[in-house]
PDB file of C-alpha atoms and ligand atoms in Angstrom:
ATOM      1  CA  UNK A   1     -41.276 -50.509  23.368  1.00 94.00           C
ATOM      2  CA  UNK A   2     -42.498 -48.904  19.931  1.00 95.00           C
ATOM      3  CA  UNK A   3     -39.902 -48.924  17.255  1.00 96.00           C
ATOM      4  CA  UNK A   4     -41.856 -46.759  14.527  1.00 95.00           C
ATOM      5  CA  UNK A   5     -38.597 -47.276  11.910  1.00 95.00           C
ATOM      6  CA  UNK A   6     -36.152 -50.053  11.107  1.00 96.00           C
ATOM      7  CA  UNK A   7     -33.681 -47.830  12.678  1.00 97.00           C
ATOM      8  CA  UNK A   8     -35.189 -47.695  15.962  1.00 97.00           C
ATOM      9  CA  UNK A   9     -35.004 -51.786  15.660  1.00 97.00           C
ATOM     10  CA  UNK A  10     -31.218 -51.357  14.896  1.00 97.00           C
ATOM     11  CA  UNK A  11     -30.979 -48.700  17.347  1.00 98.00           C
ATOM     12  CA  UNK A  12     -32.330 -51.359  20.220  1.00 98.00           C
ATOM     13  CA  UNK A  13     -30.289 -54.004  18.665  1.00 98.00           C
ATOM     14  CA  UNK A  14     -27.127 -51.909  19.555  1.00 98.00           C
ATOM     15  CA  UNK A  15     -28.176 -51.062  22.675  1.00 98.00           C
ATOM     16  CA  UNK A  16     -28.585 -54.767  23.631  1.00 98.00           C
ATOM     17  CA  UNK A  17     -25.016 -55.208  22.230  1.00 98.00           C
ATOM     18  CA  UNK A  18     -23.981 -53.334  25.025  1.00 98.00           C
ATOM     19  CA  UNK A  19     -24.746 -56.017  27.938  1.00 98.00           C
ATOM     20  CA  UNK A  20     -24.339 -58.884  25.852  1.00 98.00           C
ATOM     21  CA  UNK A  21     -21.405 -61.276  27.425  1.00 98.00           C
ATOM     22  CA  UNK A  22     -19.988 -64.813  26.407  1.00 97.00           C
ATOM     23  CA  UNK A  23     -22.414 -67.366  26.687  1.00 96.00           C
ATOM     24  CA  UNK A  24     -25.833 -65.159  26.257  1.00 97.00           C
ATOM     25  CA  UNK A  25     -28.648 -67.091  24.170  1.00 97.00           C
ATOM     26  CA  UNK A  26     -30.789 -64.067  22.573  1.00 98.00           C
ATOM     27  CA  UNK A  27     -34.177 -65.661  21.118  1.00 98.00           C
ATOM     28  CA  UNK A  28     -36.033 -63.517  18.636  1.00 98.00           C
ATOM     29  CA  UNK A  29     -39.954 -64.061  18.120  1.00 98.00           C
ATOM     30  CA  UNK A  30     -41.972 -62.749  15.967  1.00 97.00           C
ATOM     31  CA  UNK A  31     -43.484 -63.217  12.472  1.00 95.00           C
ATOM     32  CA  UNK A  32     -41.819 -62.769   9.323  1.00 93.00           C
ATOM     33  CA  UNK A  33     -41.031 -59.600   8.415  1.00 95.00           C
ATOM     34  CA  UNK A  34     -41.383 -58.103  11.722  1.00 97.00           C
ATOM     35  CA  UNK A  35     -37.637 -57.256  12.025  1.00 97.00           C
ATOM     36  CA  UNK A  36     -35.764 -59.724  13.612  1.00 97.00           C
ATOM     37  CA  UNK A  37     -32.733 -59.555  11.324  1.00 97.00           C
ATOM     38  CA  UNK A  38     -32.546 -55.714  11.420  1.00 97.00           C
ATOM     39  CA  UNK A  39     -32.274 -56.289  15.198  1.00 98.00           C
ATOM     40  CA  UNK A  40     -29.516 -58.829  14.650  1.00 98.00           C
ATOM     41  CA  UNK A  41     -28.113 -56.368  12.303  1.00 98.00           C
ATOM     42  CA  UNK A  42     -28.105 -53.677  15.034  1.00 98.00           C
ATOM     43  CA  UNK A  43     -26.490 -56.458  17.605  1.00 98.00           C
ATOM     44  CA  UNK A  44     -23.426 -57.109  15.108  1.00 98.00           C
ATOM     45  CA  UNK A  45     -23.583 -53.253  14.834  1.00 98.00           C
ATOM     46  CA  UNK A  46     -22.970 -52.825  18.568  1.00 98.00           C
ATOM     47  CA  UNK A  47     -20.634 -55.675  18.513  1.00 98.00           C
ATOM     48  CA  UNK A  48     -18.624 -54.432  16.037  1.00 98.00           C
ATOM     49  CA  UNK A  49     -18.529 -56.886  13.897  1.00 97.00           C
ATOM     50  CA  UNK A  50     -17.479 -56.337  10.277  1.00 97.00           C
ATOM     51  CA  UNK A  51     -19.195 -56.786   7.175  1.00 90.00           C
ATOM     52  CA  UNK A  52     -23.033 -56.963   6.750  1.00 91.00           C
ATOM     53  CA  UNK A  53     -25.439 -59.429   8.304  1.00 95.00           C
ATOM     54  CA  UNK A  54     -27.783 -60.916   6.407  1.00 92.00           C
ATOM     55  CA  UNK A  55     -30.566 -63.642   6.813  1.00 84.00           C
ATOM     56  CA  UNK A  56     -29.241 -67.015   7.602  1.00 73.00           C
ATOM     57  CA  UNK A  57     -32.175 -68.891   6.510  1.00 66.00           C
ATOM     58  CA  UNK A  58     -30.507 -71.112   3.894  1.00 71.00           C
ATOM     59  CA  UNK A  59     -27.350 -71.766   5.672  1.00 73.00           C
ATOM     60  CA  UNK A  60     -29.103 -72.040   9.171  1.00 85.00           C
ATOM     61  CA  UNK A  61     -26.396 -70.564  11.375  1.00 88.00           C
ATOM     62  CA  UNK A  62     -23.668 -68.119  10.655  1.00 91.00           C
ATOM     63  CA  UNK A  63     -20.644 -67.219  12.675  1.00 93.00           C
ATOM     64  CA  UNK A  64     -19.867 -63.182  12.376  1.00 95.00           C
ATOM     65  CA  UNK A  65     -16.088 -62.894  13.584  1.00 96.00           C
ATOM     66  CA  UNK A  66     -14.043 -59.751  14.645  1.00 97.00           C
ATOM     67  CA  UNK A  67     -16.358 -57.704  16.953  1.00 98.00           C
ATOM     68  CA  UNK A  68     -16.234 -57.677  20.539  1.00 98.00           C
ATOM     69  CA  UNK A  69     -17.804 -60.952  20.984  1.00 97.00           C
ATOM     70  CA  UNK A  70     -18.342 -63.800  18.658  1.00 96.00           C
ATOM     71  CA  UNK A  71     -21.735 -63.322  17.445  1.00 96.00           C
ATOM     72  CA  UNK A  72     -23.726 -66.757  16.128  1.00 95.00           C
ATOM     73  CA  UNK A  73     -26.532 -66.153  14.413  1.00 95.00           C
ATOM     74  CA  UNK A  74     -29.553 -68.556  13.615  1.00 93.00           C
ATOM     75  CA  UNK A  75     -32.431 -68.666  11.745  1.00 92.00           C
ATOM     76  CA  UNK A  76     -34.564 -71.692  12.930  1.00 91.00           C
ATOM     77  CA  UNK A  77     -37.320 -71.334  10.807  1.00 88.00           C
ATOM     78  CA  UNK A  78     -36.904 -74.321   9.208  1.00 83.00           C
ATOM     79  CA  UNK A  79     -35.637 -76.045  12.068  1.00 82.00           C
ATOM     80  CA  UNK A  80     -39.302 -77.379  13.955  1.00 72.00           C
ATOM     81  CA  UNK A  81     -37.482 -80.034  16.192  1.00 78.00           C
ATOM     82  CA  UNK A  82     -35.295 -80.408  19.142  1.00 74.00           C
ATOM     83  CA  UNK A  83     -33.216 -82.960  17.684  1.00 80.00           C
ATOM     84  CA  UNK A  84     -32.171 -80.794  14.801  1.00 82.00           C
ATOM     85  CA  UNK A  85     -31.217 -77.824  17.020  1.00 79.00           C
ATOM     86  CA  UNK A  86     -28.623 -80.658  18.736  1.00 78.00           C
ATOM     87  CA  UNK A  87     -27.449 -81.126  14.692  1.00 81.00           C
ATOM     88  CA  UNK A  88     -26.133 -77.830  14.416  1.00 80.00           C
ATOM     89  CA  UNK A  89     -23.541 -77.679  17.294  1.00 80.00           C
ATOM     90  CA  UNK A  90     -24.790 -74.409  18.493  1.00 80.00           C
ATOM     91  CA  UNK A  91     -22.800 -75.572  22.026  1.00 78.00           C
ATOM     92  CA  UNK A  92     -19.687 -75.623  20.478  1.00 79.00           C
ATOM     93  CA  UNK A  93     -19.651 -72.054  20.090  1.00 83.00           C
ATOM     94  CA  UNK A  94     -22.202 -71.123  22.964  1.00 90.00           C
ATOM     95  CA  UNK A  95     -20.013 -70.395  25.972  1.00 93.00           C
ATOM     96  CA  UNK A  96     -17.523 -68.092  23.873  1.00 95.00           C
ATOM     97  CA  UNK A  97     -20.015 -66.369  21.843  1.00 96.00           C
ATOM     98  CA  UNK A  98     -23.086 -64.647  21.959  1.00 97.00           C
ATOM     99  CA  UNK A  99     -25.777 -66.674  20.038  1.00 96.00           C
ATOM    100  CA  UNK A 100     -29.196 -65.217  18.527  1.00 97.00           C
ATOM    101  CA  UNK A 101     -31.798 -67.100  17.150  1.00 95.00           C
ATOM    102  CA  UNK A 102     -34.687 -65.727  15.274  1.00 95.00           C
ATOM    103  CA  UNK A 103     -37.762 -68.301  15.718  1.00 93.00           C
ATOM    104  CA  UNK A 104     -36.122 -70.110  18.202  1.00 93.00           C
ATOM    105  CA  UNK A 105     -38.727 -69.628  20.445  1.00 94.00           C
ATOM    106  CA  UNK A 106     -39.757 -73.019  22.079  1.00 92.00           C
ATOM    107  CA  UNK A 107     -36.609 -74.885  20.217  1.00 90.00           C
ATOM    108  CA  UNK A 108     -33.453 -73.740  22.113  1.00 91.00           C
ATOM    109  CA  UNK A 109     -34.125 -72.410  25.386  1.00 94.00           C
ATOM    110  CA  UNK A 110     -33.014 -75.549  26.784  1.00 90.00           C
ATOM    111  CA  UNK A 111     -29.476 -74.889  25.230  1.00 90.00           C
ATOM    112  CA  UNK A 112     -28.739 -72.227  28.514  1.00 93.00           C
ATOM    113  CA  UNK A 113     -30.173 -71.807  32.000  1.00 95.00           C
ATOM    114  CA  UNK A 114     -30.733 -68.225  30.827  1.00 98.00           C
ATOM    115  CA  UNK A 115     -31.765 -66.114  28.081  1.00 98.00           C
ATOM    116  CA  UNK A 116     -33.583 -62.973  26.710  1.00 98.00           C
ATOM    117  CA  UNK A 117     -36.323 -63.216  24.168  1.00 98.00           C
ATOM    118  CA  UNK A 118     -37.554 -60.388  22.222  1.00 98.00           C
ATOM    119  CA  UNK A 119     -41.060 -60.534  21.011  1.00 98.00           C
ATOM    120  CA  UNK A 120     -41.232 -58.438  17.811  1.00 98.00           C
ATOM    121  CA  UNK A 121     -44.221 -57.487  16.747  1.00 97.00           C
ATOM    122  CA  UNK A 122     -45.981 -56.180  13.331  1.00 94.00           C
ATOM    123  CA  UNK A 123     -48.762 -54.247  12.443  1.00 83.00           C
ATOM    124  CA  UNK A 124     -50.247 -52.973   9.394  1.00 81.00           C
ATOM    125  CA  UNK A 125     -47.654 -49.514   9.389  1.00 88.00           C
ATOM    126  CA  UNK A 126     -43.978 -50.064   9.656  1.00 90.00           C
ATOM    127  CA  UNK A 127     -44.573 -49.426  13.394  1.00 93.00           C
ATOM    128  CA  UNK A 128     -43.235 -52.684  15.413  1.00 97.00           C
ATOM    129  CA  UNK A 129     -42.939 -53.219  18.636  1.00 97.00           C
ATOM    130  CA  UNK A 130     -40.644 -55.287  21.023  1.00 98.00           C
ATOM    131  CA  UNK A 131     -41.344 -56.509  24.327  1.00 98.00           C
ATOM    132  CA  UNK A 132     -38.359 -58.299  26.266  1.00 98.00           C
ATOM    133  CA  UNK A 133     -38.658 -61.137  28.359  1.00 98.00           C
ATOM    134  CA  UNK A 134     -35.329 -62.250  30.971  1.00 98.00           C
ATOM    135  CA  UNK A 135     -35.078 -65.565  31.897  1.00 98.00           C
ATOM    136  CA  UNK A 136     -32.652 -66.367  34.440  1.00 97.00           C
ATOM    137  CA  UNK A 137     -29.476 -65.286  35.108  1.00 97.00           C
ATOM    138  CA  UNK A 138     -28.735 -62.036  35.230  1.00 98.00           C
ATOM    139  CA  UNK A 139     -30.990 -60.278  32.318  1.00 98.00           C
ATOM    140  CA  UNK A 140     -33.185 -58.851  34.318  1.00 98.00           C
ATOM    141  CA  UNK A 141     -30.817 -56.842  36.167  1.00 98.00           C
ATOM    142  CA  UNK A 142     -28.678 -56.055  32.937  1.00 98.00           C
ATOM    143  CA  UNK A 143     -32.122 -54.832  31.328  1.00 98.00           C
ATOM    144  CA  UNK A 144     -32.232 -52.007  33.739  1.00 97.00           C
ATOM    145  CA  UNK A 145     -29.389 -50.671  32.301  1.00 96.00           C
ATOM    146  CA  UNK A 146     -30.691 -50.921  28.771  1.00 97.00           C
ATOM    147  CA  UNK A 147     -29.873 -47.396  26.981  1.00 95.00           C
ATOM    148  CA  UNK A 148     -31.357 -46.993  23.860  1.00 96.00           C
ATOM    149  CA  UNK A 149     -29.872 -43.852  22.121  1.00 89.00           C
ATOM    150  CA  UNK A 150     -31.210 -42.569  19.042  1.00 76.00           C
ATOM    151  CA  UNK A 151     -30.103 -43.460  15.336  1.00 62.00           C
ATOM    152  CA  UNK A 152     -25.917 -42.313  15.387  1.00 53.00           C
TER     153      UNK A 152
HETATM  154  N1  LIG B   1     -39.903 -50.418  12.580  1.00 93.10           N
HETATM  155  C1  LIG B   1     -39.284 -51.354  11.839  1.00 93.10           C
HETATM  156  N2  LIG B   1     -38.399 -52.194  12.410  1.00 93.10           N
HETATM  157  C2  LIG B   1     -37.794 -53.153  11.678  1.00 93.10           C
HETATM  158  N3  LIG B   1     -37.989 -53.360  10.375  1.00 93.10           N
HETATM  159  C3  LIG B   1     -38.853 -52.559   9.744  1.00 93.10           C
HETATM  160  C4  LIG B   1     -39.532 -51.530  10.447  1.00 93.10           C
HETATM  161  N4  LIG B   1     -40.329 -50.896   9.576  1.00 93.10           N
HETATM  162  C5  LIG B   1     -40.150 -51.482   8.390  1.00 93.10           C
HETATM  163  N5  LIG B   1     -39.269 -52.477   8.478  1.00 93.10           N
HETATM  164  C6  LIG B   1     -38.853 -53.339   7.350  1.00 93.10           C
HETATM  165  O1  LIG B   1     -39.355 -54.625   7.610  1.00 93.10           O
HETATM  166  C7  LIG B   1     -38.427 -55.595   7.161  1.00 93.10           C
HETATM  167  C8  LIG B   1     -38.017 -56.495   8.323  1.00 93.10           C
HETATM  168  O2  LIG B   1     -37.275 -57.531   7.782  1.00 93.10           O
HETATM  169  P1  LIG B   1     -36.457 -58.573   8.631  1.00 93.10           P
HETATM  170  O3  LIG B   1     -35.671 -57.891   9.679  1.00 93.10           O
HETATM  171  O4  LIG B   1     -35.722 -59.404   7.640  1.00 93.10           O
HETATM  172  O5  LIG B   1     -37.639 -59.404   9.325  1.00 93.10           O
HETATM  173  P2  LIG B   1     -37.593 -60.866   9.938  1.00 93.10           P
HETATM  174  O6  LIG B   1     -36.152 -61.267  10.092  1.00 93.10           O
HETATM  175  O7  LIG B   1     -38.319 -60.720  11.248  1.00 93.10           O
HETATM  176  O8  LIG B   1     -38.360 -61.729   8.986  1.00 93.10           O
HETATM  177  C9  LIG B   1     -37.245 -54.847   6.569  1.00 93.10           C
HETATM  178  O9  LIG B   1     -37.422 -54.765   5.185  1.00 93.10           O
HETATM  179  C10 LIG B   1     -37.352 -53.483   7.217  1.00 93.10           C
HETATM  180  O10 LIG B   1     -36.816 -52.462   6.414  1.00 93.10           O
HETATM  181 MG1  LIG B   2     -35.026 -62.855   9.422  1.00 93.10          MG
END
């Protein structure tokens, strides 16, 4: 999927709002600056949630409040081990919320039997790309009924 502007990243960020239900572990891949947070921004859009979302990357993990669904949000770049995914908790919240984690590739799958990951990519433009992978559950199914709809 080409997303030629950050709003096109927010734009599939709300869309994937739409099937998101309690429990749902979101992983985000992708280097930095290829617009992981803008699609966590579009998520909490989607969601509902108030206020603005903003990198996590000093605090770790963030609970956003008041939307449709709790939405957790990670940033695991700093996190390169197993054991200090356990550290944070993120199961506390995990069955009531839906949790996102930008690197988490290869660190939390193991949280859920099932999740989506988003590969962002970047090129030299502003152009980026996503390619979504289901694992489990029900995502692929849900995924069919991904609508993206143009910047509101
Ligand atoms: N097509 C695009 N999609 C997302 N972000 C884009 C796009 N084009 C330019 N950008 C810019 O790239 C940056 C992405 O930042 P961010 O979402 O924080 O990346 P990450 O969290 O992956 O490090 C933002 O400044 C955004 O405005
Ligand atoms: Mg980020």
């Amino acid at each position: 999927m080409n997303l030629p502007r950050p709003e096109d990243t927010a734009a599939l960020g709300r869309a994937l709002a739409d099937l998101l239900e309690p429990g749902d572990l979101v992983v985000l891949a992708g280097p930095l600056g290829a617009g992981k947070t803008v699609l966590v921004q579009g998520i909490g859009a989607g969601l509902g949630v108030p206020g603005r979302i903003t990198s996590p990357t000093f605090v770790l993990a963030r609970v956003h409040r008041g939307g449709r669904l709790p939405l957790v949000h990670v940033d695991a770049y700093r996190l390169r081990s197993v054991d200090e995914v356990d550290d944070l908790d993120l199961d506390a919240d995990l069955a009531s919320s839906v949790t996102v984690v930008e690197w988490g590739s290869g660190l939390v799958e193991q949280l859920t039997d099932a999740h989506l990951l988003v590969r962002l990519t970047r090129g030299d433009s502003d152009e980026r790309t996503a390619t979504l992978e289901p694992s489990g559950g029900t995502w692929a199914e849900r995924l069919a009924g991904l609508r993206v709809s143009a910047r509101s």
